[in-house]
Coordinates of C-alpha atoms and ligand atoms in Angstrom, one line a residue:
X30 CA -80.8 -1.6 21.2
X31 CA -81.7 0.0 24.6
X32 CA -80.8 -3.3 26.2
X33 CA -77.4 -3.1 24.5
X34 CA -77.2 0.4 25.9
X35 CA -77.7 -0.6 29.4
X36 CA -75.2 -3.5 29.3
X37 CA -72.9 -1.4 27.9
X38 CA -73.2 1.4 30.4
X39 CA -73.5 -1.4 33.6
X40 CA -69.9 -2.4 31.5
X41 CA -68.2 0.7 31.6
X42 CA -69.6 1.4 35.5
X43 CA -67.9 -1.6 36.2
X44 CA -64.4 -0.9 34.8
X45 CA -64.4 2.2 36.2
X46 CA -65.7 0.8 39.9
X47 CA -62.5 -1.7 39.1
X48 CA -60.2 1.1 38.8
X49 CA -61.4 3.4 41.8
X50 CA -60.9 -0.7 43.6
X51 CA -57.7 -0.7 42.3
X52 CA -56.5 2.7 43.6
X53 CA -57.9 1.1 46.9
X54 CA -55.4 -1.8 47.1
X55 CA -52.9 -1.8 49.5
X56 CA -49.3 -1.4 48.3
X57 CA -49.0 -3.6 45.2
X58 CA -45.9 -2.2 44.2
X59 CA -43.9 -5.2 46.0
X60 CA -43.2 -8.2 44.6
X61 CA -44.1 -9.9 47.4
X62 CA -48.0 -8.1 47.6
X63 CA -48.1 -9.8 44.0
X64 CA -47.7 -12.9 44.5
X65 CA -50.2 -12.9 47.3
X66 CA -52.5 -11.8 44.9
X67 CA -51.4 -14.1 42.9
X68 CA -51.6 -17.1 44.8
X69 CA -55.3 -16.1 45.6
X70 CA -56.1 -16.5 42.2
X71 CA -54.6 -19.7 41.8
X72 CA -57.2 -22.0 42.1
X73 CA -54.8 -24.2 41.2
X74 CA -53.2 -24.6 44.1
X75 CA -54.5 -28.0 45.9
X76 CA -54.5 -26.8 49.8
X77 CA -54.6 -22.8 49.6
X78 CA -51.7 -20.7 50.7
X79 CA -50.4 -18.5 53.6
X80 CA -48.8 -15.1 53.3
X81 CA -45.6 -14.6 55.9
X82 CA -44.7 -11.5 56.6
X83 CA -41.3 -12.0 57.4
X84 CA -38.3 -9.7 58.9
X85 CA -35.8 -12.7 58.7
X86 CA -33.3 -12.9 56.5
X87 CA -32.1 -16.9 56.7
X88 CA -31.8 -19.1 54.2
X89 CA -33.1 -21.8 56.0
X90 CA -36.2 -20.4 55.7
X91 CA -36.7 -20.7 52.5
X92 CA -35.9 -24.1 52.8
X93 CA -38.7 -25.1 55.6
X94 CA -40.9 -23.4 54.0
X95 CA -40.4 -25.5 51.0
X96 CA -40.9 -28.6 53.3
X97 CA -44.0 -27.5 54.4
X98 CA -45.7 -27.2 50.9
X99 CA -44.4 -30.7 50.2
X100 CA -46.0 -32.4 52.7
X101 CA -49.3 -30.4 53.2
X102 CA -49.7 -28.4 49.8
X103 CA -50.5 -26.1 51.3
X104 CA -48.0 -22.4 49.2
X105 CA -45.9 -20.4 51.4
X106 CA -46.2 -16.3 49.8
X107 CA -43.2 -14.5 51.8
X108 CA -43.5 -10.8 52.0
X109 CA -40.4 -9.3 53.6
X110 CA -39.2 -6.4 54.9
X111 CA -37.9 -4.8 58.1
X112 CA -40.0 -5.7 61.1
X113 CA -40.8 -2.3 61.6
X114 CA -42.1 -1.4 58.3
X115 CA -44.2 -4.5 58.3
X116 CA -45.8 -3.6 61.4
X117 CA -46.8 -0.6 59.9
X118 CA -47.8 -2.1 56.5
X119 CA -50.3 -4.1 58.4
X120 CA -51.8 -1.2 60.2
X121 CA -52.1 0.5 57.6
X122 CA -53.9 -1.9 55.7
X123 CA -55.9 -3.3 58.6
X124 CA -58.5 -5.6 57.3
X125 CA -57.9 -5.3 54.4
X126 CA -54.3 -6.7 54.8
X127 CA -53.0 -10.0 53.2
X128 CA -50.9 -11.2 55.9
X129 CA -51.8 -14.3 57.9
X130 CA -48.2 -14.7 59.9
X131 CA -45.7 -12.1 61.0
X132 CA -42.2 -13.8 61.8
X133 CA -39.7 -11.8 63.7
X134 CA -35.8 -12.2 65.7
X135 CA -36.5 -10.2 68.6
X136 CA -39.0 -10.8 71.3
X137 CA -39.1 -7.0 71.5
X138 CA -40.2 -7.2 68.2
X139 CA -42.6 -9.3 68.6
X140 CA -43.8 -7.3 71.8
X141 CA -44.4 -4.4 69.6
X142 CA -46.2 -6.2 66.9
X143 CA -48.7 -7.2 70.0
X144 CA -49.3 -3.9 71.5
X145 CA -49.8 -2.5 68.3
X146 CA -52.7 -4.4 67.8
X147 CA -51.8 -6.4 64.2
X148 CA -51.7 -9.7 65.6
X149 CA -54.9 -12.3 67.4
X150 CA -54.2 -14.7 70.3
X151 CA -54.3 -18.3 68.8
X152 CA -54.3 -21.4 70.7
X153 CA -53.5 -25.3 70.0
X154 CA -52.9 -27.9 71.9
X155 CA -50.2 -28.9 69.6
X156 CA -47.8 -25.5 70.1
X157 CA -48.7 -25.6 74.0
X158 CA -46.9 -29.6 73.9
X159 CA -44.4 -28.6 71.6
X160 CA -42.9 -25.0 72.6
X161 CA -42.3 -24.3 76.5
X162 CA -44.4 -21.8 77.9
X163 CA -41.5 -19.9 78.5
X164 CA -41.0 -20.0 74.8
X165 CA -44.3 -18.3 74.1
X166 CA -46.3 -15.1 74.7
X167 CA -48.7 -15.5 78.0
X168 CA -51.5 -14.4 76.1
X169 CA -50.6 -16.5 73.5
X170 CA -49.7 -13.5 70.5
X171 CA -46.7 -15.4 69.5
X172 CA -45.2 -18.6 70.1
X173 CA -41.5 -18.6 69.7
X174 CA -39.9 -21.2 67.0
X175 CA -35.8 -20.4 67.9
X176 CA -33.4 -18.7 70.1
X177 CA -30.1 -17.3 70.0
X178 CA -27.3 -16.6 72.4
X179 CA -25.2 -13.0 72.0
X180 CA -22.0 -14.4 73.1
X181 CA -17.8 -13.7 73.6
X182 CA -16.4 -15.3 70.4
X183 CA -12.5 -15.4 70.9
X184 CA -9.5 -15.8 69.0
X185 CA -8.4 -19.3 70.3
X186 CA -4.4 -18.9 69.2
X187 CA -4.8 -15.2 71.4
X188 CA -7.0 -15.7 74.1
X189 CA -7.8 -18.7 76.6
X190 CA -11.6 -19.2 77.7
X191 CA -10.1 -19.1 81.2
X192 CA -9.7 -15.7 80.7
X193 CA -12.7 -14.7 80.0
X194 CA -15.7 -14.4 82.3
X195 CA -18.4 -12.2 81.7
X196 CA -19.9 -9.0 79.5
X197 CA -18.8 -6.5 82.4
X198 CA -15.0 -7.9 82.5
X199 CA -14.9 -6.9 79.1
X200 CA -14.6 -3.5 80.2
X201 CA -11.4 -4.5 81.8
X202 CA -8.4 -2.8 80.9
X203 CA -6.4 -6.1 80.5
X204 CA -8.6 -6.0 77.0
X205 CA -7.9 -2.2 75.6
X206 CA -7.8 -2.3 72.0
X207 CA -8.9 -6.0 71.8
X208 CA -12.7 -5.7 71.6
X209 CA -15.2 -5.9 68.8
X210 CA -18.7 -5.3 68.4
X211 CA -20.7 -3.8 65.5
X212 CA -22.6 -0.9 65.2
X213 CA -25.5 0.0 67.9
X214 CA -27.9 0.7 65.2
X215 CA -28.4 -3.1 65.2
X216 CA -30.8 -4.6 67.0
X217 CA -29.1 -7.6 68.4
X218 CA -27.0 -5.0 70.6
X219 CA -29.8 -2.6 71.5
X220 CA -31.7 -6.0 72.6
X221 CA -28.1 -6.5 74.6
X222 CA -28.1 -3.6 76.2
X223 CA -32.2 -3.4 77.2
X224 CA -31.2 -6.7 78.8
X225 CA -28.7 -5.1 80.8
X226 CA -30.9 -2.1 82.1
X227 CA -33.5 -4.8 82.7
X228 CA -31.1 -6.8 85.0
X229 CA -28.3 -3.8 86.5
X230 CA -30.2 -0.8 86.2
X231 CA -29.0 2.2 83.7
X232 CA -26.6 3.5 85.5
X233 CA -24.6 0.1 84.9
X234 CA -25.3 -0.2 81.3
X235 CA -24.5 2.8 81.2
X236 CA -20.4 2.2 82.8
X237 CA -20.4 -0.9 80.2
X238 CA -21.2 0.5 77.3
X239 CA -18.8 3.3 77.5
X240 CA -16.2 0.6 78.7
X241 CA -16.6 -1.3 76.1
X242 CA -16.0 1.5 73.4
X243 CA -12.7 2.6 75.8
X244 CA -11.9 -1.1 74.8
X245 CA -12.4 -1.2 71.6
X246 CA -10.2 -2.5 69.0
X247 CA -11.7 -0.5 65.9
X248 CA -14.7 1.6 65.4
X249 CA -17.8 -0.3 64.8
X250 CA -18.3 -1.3 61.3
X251 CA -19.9 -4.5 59.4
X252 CA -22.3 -7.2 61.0
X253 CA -21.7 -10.4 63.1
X254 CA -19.7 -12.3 60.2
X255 CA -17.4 -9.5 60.2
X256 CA -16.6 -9.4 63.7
X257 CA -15.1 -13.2 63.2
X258 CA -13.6 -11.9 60.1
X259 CA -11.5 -9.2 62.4
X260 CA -10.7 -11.6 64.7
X261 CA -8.7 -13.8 61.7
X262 CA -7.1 -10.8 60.3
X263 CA -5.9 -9.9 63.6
X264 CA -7.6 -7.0 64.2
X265 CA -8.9 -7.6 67.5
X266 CA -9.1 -10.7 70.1
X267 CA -12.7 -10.7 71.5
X268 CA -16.0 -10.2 69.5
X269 CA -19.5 -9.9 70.9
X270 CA -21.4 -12.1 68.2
X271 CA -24.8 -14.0 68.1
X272 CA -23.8 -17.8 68.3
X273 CA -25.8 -19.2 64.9
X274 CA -22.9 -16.8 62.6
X275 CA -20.0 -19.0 63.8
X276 CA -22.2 -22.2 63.4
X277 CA -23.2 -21.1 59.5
X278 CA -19.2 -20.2 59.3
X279 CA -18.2 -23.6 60.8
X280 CA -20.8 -25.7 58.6
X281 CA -19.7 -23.4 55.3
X282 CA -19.2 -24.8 51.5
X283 CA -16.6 -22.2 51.6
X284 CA -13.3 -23.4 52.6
X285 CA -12.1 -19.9 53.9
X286 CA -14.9 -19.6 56.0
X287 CA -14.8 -22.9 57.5
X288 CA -11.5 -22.3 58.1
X289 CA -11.8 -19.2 59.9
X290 CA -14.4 -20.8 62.3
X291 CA -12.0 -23.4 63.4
X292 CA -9.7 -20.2 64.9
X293 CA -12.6 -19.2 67.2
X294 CA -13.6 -20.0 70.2
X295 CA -17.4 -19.5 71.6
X296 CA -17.6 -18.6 75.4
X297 CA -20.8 -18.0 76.9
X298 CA -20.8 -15.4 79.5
X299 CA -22.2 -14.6 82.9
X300 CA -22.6 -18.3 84.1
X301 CA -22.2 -17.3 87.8
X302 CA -24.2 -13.9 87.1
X303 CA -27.2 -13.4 85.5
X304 CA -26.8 -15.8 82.8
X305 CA -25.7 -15.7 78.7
X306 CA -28.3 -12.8 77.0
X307 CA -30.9 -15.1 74.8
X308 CA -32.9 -14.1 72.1
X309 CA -36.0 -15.5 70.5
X310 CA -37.3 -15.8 66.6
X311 CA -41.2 -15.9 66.9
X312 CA -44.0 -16.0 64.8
X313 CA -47.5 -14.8 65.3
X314 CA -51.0 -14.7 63.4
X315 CA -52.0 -11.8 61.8
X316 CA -55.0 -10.4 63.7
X317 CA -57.1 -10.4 60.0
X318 CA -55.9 -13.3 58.5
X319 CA -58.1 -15.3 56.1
X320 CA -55.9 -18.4 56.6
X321 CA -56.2 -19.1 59.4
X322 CA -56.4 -23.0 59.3
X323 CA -53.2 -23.2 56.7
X324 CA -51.1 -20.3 59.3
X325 CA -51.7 -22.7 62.4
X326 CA -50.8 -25.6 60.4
X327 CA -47.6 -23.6 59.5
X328 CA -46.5 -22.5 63.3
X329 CA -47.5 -26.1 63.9
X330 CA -44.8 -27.6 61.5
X331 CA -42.6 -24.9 62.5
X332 CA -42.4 -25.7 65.9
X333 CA -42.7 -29.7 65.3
X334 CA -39.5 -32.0 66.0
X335 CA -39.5 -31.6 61.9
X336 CA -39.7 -28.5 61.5
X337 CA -37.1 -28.2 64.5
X338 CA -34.8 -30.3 63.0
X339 CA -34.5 -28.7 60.3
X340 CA -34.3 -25.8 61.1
X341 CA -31.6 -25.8 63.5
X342 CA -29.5 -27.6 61.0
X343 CA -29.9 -24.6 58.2
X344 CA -30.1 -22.2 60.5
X345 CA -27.7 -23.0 63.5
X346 CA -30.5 -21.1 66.3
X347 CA -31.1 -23.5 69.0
X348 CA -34.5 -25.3 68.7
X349 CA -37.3 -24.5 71.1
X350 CA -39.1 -28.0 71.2
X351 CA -37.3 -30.6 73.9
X352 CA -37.1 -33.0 71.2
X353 CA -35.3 -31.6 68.3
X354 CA -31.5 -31.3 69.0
X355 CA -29.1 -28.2 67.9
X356 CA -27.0 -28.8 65.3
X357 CA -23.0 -29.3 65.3
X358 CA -21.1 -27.7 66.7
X359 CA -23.8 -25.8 69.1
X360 CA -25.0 -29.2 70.4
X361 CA -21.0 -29.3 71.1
X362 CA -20.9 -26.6 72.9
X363 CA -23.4 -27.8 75.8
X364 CA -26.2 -26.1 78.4
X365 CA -25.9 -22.8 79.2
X366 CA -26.8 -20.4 81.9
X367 CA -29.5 -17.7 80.1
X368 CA -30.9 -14.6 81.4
X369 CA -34.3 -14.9 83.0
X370 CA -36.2 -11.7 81.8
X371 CA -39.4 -11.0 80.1
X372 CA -39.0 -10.2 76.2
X373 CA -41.2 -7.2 76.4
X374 CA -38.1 -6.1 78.5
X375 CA -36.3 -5.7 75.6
X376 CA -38.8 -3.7 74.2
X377 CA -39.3 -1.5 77.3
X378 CA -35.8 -0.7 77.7
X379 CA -34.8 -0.2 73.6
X380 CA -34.8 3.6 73.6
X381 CA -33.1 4.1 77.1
X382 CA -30.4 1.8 75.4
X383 CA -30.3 3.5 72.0
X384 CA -29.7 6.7 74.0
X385 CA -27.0 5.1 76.0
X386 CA -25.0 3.9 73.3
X387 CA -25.2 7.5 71.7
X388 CA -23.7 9.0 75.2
X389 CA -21.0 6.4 75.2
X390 CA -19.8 7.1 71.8
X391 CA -20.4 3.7 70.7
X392 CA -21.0 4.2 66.4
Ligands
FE2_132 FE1 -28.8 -12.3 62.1

């Protein structure tokens, strides 16, 4: 009878030291949280899993992830979010944090994850021969997996590529009322104009950001897609756009879409300058992951001529390893010119550039 009581009280301690655990866990309110959990239960599962926390929103992603845990077994758990709140999630958390890779578009982004201390150097001999060192972080934080150009689409029926020249001559008043762009709360055009302050000084970035709203052909409103949209309805002749939009447009199983991407043109700018502004996609290990085997096998097959492959023909970014080839129609479109700066530029410069944009009047 007393032993009964004793097992019965070391029973009750321990559902109450489950609860008190419980109200301990990180945020387990997301979907995304539960599945992790989940997947560490499965025992299952023949090769283990690896949580992403991902700020991309591709569906090729989806897609190489599925490719990965076909040929290794090894489960892919995404957790999205924005970049920024999974930053913080994983500070918060600190070791106690499920996340074994963070995957980001912005090598600002992924300058921030750095200095904020949530991700660990890693090193293989396998990303150094497949991603250019100028593809990955000098410390090795991050390795980058695909870049993107920002870019002059054009309205080909309106607007000949021998007209067009660079980012500044967009400020021209030959091209008053023609421009679009979307809103600066995006990052791709706060990374834009970092660049800019990075390369001309503020003062400059300055002139062209409030040229560019002089220019304007409507206030700023939508995303990329919607910029090429404007451009078909005749809204206005010259977008500023990242190039993998009109490459998912041009490949589209919609006919209207595909349709529309035949009217544009893709110019890259500032060949005789300082070069087209590039962006990278990059993807580092969480400083406490407990995968750390099956996230290097991951950023391997990522940035494999595989992985490459594939994902440039999903995705339409350009591939960082030599040996995969962009898809059509950016393999069409040929070499380009791109800015030589370092990413934690973009980074350096982002609030300078936010305030910019608010002087100029640019939405
Ligand atoms: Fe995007």
């Amino acid at each position: 009878m007393k032993r009964l009581l004793i097992v019965t009280a070391i029973c009750v301690f321990c559902v109450v030291l489950g609860l008190i655990g419980s109200e301990l866990q990180p945020d387990s309110r997301s979907e995304g949280q539960t599945a992790a959990s989940r997947g560490k239960q499965n025992t299952e599962m023949k090769n283990g899993f690896v949580t992403v926390y991902t700020a991309r929103h591709y569906e090729a992603d989806p897609l190489l992830f599925e490719a990965f845990t076909k040929k290794t077994g090894i489960e892919v758990v995404e957790i999205k979010g924005t970049a920024e709140e999974l930053i913080a999630r994983m500070k918060r958390d600190g070791d106690r944090s499920d996340a074994d890779l963070f995957f980001a578009v912005d090598g600002g982004v992924l300058n921030v994850a750095k200095r904020e201390n949530v991700l660990q150097p890693l090193r293989s001999e396998t990303l150094d021969s497949q991603v250019p060192a100028k593809w990955r972080d000098p410390d090795h934080y991050w390795t980058g997996v695909a870049t993107r150009a920002r870019v002059i689409v054009y309205a080909k029926d309106r607007v000949k590529p021998e007209e067009l020249s660079t980012y500044e001559d967009l400020t021209d008043e030959k091209w008053r009322g023609r421009v679009l762009a979307r809103s600066y709360a995006s990052l791709y055009n706060q990374s834009l104009l970092a660049s800019f302050i990075a390369l001309n000084g503020a003062d400059e970035a300055e002139r062209w950001a409030r040229g560019i709203v002089a220019n304007f052909a409507r206030t700023p409103e939508g995303g990329d897609r919607d910029q090429a949209q404007a451009i078909a309805d005749g809204i206005g002749d010259v977008a500023i756009m990242n190039t993998y939009y009109v490459g998912q447009l041009a490949a589209s199983s919609d006919p209207d879409e595909a349709q529309l991407a035949e009217g544009l043109g893709v110019f890259f700018p500032n060949q005789e300058t300082t070069g087209t502004h590039l962006n990278i996609s990059g993807i580092g290990l969480a400083r406490y992951s407990e995968n750390r085997d099956n996230a290097l096998k991951l950023m391997e097959y990522l940035t494999s001529k595989e992985g490459q492959t594939l994902l440039a023909r999903e995705s339409f970014e350009f591939p960082v390893n030599l040996e995969a080839e962009a898809a059509d129609p950016l393999r069409s479109w040929g070499t380009f010119k791109a800015q030589r700066l370092d990413f934690a530029d973009l980074e350096q410069y982002r609030q300078e550039a936010i305030g910019i944009f608010d002087k100029a009047g640019w939405k």
